[in-house]
Amino acid sequence: MKEEILRHLCKSLGKDAAHSSVHDWRVALSLALRDRMVDHWFRSTRETYETRAKRVYYLSMEFLIGRLVEDMAANLGLVEEARAALTELGQDYDAVVLNEPDAALGNGGLGRLAACFMDLLASLGIPAYGYGIRYEHGLFKQDFVDGRQVETAETWLTQRNPWEFERPEVQFRIGFGGHVDHHDGKAYWHPWETVLATAYDTPVVGWQGKWGNTLRLWSARPASKFDLESFNRGDYLAAGRSEALARTISRVLYPDDTTEAGKELRLKQEYFFTAASIMDLLRRFLSDHDDIRELPQYVAIQLNDTHPAIAGPELVRLMSDEHNLPMDEAIELARRCLGYTNHTLLPEALERWHVGLLGRVLPRHLEIIRAIDEDQQARHPGSPRILEHDHVHMGELAFIMAHKVNGVSALHTELVKSTVFSDLHRIHPTRIVNQTNGITPRRWLHTCNAPLSNLITREIGDGWVADLEKLKALNQRTGDREFLDAFSAAKRQNKTELADWIAQTCGIAVDPDAMFDVQIKRIHEYKRQLMNILETVALWNEMRDAPDAEWTPRVKIFGGKAAPGYHVAKQIIHLINDVARVINNDPVTGDLLKVVFPANYNVTMAERLIPAADLSEQISTAGKEASGTGNMKFALNGALTIGTLDGANVEIREHVGSENFFLFGLTAREVVERRHVHGYARAAIEASPRLSRVLGQIADGQFSPEDSSRYHGLVGGLYDHDYFLVTCDFDSYFDTQRRADQVYRNGSNWAAMALRNTASMGWFSSDRTIRGYARDIWQVDAVDRAGLEMTA
Ligand code: 73E
């Protein structure tokens, strides 16, 4: 390893060891690791070709990857070797690992799920490709200026990306606009504008390096040649125009996690990567099959939400316009290949395109969508329409074009059946299935939490890393004092490290013995960070009223970004920072209560915070969080959850036991009912002196003395249209927090409950999730690769 690193430093980077920076060492190490992956990768690809195995194609606008060095080293079993090599070379391994920028090609859970799935598809030996966009700028970087969120462009690609292989030879022409001619019963689309999609491949090697798949990300290039004539005339802008246009498509990730962007660029991005992916997989299929009718036997395409839903019409277009299949047959064949995962019921996130826009950008696809709509009507008269009120409804399109539609938790799937797709569910009663989300135990325990991971391995061996259900064996230790102490000590070590990091990055001293109470996720009204900060103020009030009472010291930790155009979410961020400033400087409460909100939450920060958390905040309005995956990561790392009966919380609670979960709040059904009660929010506020007091303080400017009316709108909104029922759940949330305080003060019971959480989370491995997709949706075999020998 040492020689390989030195060789790359010299031969690939042109540096000598004496004059190399941390960055150079990191890139050299990455290249050395990548070398070790390539053999597995080639062997897997060869085997897939030889056995003509069915391939899975996972189409996703987002892959929230984070850093890769440690992940790759761990999967290849090379962490110790890499550490030793760098140490011998006089380098600090941890500093080298931390030098890597996060690949933040996603907004949150949806993108991170795609990354976890890539790990598991490789670990289970399922031949698969992830397809997405190689954004030049991932999710924006967040800073706080006077407590307000400020966004700047993220630049992960300014440094060389050592993991990818550029494939300039893999190129597809992607058309936009223009018109369609019909003659002799055939359609001919003449796009007005064309860009090239070129591929960049990142090998993804699974646990123990036994199987390698490909993450293929597309980058847009100008299709027309550089305009030398304009350039020579001195018209430099005209010369670069087509280049600028093309580059825009893969330039930025949409920083929006819930609302339809409504922008032409977003539609173009969606078509760009979907079309390139479909053309690529068809080319691969046709390279060793003659009959396109066999496609569904060899190809399973999964749509990660509706963002790639244009895949349906695109497949139909290629099969009918270019391979001359009759339209109805093309529709049926496409359907047998496609699966659609729904990730949200929030109405503002359900994609709809105005027919004017869609027809202008994709005129042939609009015709095909009309044909699909008619085909559905002919087969099922009265079925919900894809085209309605001048809009194309991408959810209906994805549903109708997929042979299976899945929700991402048991509760969410039931709501998919009973709300947004109830009519389609009646017509197609077996189409909707559930696949509760999962997480990769490699990144989210083995790699991010060494103290706990080592303890578990000492106790039960290392089999749990590949088979997370083995953690169940830890249940026998919940009465074992010595083991519980060791378990608590591992948590304590993570908390101490986090406390050091908080001191460095935020300048706030926190006590590692205080309860670390963490809410990290996108800032959104339905996730109710607002309720959390209101509860913080209420607790602060009561501590100040009786500073000598028996309190459980707390550190409230927040992390998350708000979509740049989401005004209320940005106000919530501002409020948290304002409250933090006041509380953190209060000598009365001192170490009893601190509020910490480090800027720029990302995967790397999650890897730091989750292992150190005592309490996991999963407090969304019931019925709104489709699943959540952060909730699983916390519980796996031995945090107790305070949560509502929402998304996967329901199943987590079932697995860890209701006595090891702090439940509060209205159920999804009660939420719907409560909204029908006239004046419910005002009534809830008036019934709660505690909440009234907090709202009064905030509205009066106690936390914003420089601008006392800053939160009038936010507080007024709670009185008048508290859609997410912060007011109605507040008291039950506050009381449940105090219950958590009590249990925490009795440390040993807390440790036993936390251990039950870790021990019971095996089911939430994405191993189980992927096996479910393979069995119920893709009809592919998960091959146990454990018998394969590692060759490198
Ligand atoms: O509950 C989460 C879920 O765990 C859900 O909000 C999230 O997906 C996670 C993984 O299943 C999600 N993200 C989006 N929709 N649902 C979304 C919507 C538009 C753009 C980007 C992401």
PDB file of N, CA and C in Angstrom, residues 488 491-492 495 511-517 550-555 612-615 638-640 662 736-751 753-754:
ATOM      1  N   SER A 488     -22.012   2.388  27.602  1.00  0.00           N
ATOM      2  CA  SER A 488     -22.098   3.813  27.944  1.00  0.00           C
ATOM      3  C   SER A 488     -20.755   4.509  27.726  1.00  0.00           C
ATOM      4  N   LYS A 491     -20.360   5.489  24.155  1.00  0.00           N
ATOM      5  CA  LYS A 491     -21.155   6.708  23.878  1.00  0.00           C
ATOM      6  C   LYS A 491     -20.436   7.929  24.452  1.00  0.00           C
ATOM      7  N   ARG A 492     -19.931   7.761  25.670  1.00  0.00           N
ATOM      8  CA  ARG A 492     -19.261   8.885  26.342  1.00  0.00           C
ATOM      9  C   ARG A 492     -18.059   9.351  25.515  1.00  0.00           C
ATOM     10  N   LYS A 495     -19.222  11.349  22.656  1.00  0.00           N
ATOM     11  CA  LYS A 495     -19.719  12.657  23.101  1.00  0.00           C
ATOM     12  C   LYS A 495     -18.561  13.597  23.427  1.00  0.00           C
ATOM     13  N   ASP A 511     -21.040  20.181  28.067  1.00  0.00           N
ATOM     14  CA  ASP A 511     -20.641  19.162  29.025  1.00  0.00           C
ATOM     15  C   ASP A 511     -20.997  17.781  28.469  1.00  0.00           C
ATOM     16  N   PRO A 512     -20.018  16.912  28.284  1.00  0.00           N
ATOM     17  CA  PRO A 512     -20.308  15.586  27.706  1.00  0.00           C
ATOM     18  C   PRO A 512     -21.243  14.743  28.574  1.00  0.00           C
ATOM     19  N   ASP A 513     -21.455  15.137  29.826  1.00  0.00           N
ATOM     20  CA  ASP A 513     -22.401  14.364  30.636  1.00  0.00           C
ATOM     21  C   ASP A 513     -23.844  14.830  30.478  1.00  0.00           C
ATOM     22  N   ALA A 514     -24.025  15.971  29.853  1.00  0.00           N
ATOM     23  CA  ALA A 514     -25.392  16.428  29.580  1.00  0.00           C
ATOM     24  C   ALA A 514     -26.027  15.514  28.534  1.00  0.00           C
ATOM     25  N   MET A 515     -27.364  15.527  28.481  1.00  0.00           N
ATOM     26  CA  MET A 515     -28.035  14.750  27.438  1.00  0.00           C
ATOM     27  C   MET A 515     -27.852  15.462  26.096  1.00  0.00           C
ATOM     28  N   PHE A 516     -27.328  14.740  25.105  1.00  0.00           N
ATOM     29  CA  PHE A 516     -27.179  15.312  23.764  1.00  0.00           C
ATOM     30  C   PHE A 516     -28.442  14.989  22.970  1.00  0.00           C
ATOM     31  N   ASP A 517     -29.176  16.027  22.691  1.00  0.00           N
ATOM     32  CA  ASP A 517     -30.508  15.900  22.093  1.00  0.00           C
ATOM     33  C   ASP A 517     -30.396  16.484  20.674  1.00  0.00           C
ATOM     34  N   GLU A 550     -34.150  19.830  40.491  1.00  0.00           N
ATOM     35  CA  GLU A 550     -33.328  18.770  39.900  1.00  0.00           C
ATOM     36  C   GLU A 550     -33.536  18.742  38.379  1.00  0.00           C
ATOM     37  N   TRP A 551     -32.579  19.241  37.624  1.00  0.00           N
ATOM     38  CA  TRP A 551     -32.701  19.289  36.176  1.00  0.00           C
ATOM     39  C   TRP A 551     -31.742  18.309  35.521  1.00  0.00           C
ATOM     40  N   THR A 552     -32.134  17.852  34.373  1.00  0.00           N
ATOM     41  CA  THR A 552     -31.190  17.061  33.571  1.00  0.00           C
ATOM     42  C   THR A 552     -30.518  18.014  32.585  1.00  0.00           C
ATOM     43  N   PRO A 553     -29.217  18.211  32.701  1.00  0.00           N
ATOM     44  CA  PRO A 553     -28.555  19.116  31.766  1.00  0.00           C
ATOM     45  C   PRO A 553     -28.718  18.622  30.320  1.00  0.00           C
ATOM     46  N   ARG A 554     -28.947  19.590  29.435  1.00  0.00           N
ATOM     47  CA  ARG A 554     -29.187  19.226  28.025  1.00  0.00           C
ATOM     48  C   ARG A 554     -28.367  20.063  27.085  1.00  0.00           C
ATOM     49  N   VAL A 555     -27.959  19.414  26.010  1.00  0.00           N
ATOM     50  CA  VAL A 555     -27.411  20.161  24.879  1.00  0.00           C
ATOM     51  C   VAL A 555     -28.348  19.906  23.713  1.00  0.00           C
ATOM     52  N   ALA A 612     -22.853  10.280  18.674  1.00  0.00           N
ATOM     53  CA  ALA A 612     -22.759  10.960  19.971  1.00  0.00           C
ATOM     54  C   ALA A 612     -24.123  11.344  20.543  1.00  0.00           C
ATOM     55  N   ALA A 613     -25.194  10.968  19.862  1.00  0.00           N
ATOM     56  CA  ALA A 613     -26.519  11.416  20.300  1.00  0.00           C
ATOM     57  C   ALA A 613     -27.079  10.508  21.389  1.00  0.00           C
ATOM     58  N   ASP A 614     -27.730  11.125  22.365  1.00  0.00           N
ATOM     59  CA  ASP A 614     -28.502  10.356  23.339  1.00  0.00           C
ATOM     60  C   ASP A 614     -29.959  10.287  22.920  1.00  0.00           C
ATOM     61  N   LEU A 615     -30.461  11.431  22.436  1.00  0.00           N
ATOM     62  CA  LEU A 615     -31.884  11.507  22.107  1.00  0.00           C
ATOM     63  C   LEU A 615     -32.039  11.942  20.654  1.00  0.00           C
ATOM     64  N   GLY A 638     -27.594   3.621  19.170  1.00  0.00           N
ATOM     65  CA  GLY A 638     -27.899   3.644  20.599  1.00  0.00           C
ATOM     66  C   GLY A 638     -28.433   4.962  21.117  1.00  0.00           C
ATOM     67  N   ALA A 639     -29.187   5.687  20.287  1.00  0.00           N
ATOM     68  CA  ALA A 639     -29.921   6.849  20.801  1.00  0.00           C
ATOM     69  C   ALA A 639     -31.365   6.412  21.013  1.00  0.00           C
ATOM     70  N   LEU A 640     -32.019   7.001  21.995  1.00  0.00           N
ATOM     71  CA  LEU A 640     -33.457   6.761  22.153  1.00  0.00           C
ATOM     72  C   LEU A 640     -34.198   7.800  21.331  1.00  0.00           C
ATOM     73  N   PHE A 662     -39.806   7.077  23.201  1.00  0.00           N
ATOM     74  CA  PHE A 662     -40.626   8.131  23.817  1.00  0.00           C
ATOM     75  C   PHE A 662     -41.642   8.644  22.798  1.00  0.00           C
ATOM     76  N   THR A 736     -43.365  14.658  27.492  1.00  0.00           N
ATOM     77  CA  THR A 736     -42.571  13.475  27.137  1.00  0.00           C
ATOM     78  C   THR A 736     -41.075  13.783  27.277  1.00  0.00           C
ATOM     79  N   GLN A 737     -40.684  14.997  26.964  1.00  0.00           N
ATOM     80  CA  GLN A 737     -39.286  15.390  27.171  1.00  0.00           C
ATOM     81  C   GLN A 737     -38.918  15.282  28.647  1.00  0.00           C
ATOM     82  N   ARG A 738     -39.835  15.661  29.522  1.00  0.00           N
ATOM     83  CA  ARG A 738     -39.518  15.594  30.951  1.00  0.00           C
ATOM     84  C   ARG A 738     -39.416  14.133  31.411  1.00  0.00           C
ATOM     85  N   ARG A 739     -40.210  13.280  30.776  1.00  0.00           N
ATOM     86  CA  ARG A 739     -40.100  11.851  31.072  1.00  0.00           C
ATOM     87  C   ARG A 739     -38.698  11.354  30.664  1.00  0.00           C
ATOM     88  N   ALA A 740     -38.263  11.819  29.520  1.00  0.00           N
ATOM     89  CA  ALA A 740     -36.919  11.439  29.056  1.00  0.00           C
ATOM     90  C   ALA A 740     -35.864  11.949  30.044  1.00  0.00           C
ATOM     91  N   ASP A 741     -36.045  13.168  30.550  1.00  0.00           N
ATOM     92  CA  ASP A 741     -35.118  13.720  31.555  1.00  0.00           C
ATOM     93  C   ASP A 741     -34.971  12.769  32.740  1.00  0.00           C
ATOM     94  N   GLN A 742     -36.127  12.330  33.204  1.00  0.00           N
ATOM     95  CA  GLN A 742     -36.122  11.477  34.400  1.00  0.00           C
ATOM     96  C   GLN A 742     -35.359  10.183  34.156  1.00  0.00           C
ATOM     97  N   VAL A 743     -35.651   9.562  33.020  1.00  0.00           N
ATOM     98  CA  VAL A 743     -34.991   8.285  32.725  1.00  0.00           C
ATOM     99  C   VAL A 743     -33.479   8.513  32.571  1.00  0.00           C
ATOM    100  N   TYR A 744     -33.132   9.626  31.975  1.00  0.00           N
ATOM    101  CA  TYR A 744     -31.704   9.891  31.743  1.00  0.00           C
ATOM    102  C   TYR A 744     -30.967  10.038  33.075  1.00  0.00           C
ATOM    103  N   ARG A 745     -31.651  10.649  34.022  1.00  0.00           N
ATOM    104  CA  ARG A 745     -31.003  10.833  35.341  1.00  0.00           C
ATOM    105  C   ARG A 745     -30.708   9.488  36.006  1.00  0.00           C
ATOM    106  N   ASN A 746     -31.560   8.519  35.698  1.00  0.00           N
ATOM    107  CA  ASN A 746     -31.282   7.162  36.181  1.00  0.00           C
ATOM    108  C   ASN A 746     -30.494   6.437  35.081  1.00  0.00           C
ATOM    109  N   GLY A 747     -29.207   6.721  35.014  1.00  0.00           N
ATOM    110  CA  GLY A 747     -28.369   6.313  33.880  1.00  0.00           C
ATOM    111  C   GLY A 747     -28.468   4.861  33.460  1.00  0.00           C
ATOM    112  N   SER A 748     -28.554   3.929  34.408  1.00  0.00           N
ATOM    113  CA  SER A 748     -28.427   2.531  33.992  1.00  0.00           C
ATOM    114  C   SER A 748     -29.633   2.086  33.177  1.00  0.00           C
ATOM    115  N   ASN A 749     -30.804   2.615  33.538  1.00  0.00           N
ATOM    116  CA  ASN A 749     -31.981   2.242  32.776  1.00  0.00           C
ATOM    117  C   ASN A 749     -31.887   2.787  31.344  1.00  0.00           C
ATOM    118  N   TRP A 750     -31.367   4.005  31.256  1.00  0.00           N
ATOM    119  CA  TRP A 750     -31.202   4.611  29.924  1.00  0.00           C
ATOM    120  C   TRP A 750     -30.288   3.739  29.057  1.00  0.00           C
ATOM    121  N   ALA A 751     -29.174   3.315  29.653  1.00  0.00           N
ATOM    122  CA  ALA A 751     -28.213   2.512  28.882  1.00  0.00           C
ATOM    123  C   ALA A 751     -28.864   1.211  28.407  1.00  0.00           C
ATOM    124  N   MET A 753     -32.017   0.689  27.833  1.00  0.00           N
ATOM    125  CA  MET A 753     -32.977   1.009  26.764  1.00  0.00           C
ATOM    126  C   MET A 753     -32.244   1.304  25.457  1.00  0.00           C
ATOM    127  N   ALA A 754     -31.141   2.015  25.572  1.00  0.00           N
ATOM    128  CA  ALA A 754     -30.368   2.357  24.371  1.00  0.00           C
ATOM    129  C   ALA A 754     -29.810   1.096  23.724  1.00  0.00           C
TER     130      ALA A 754
END
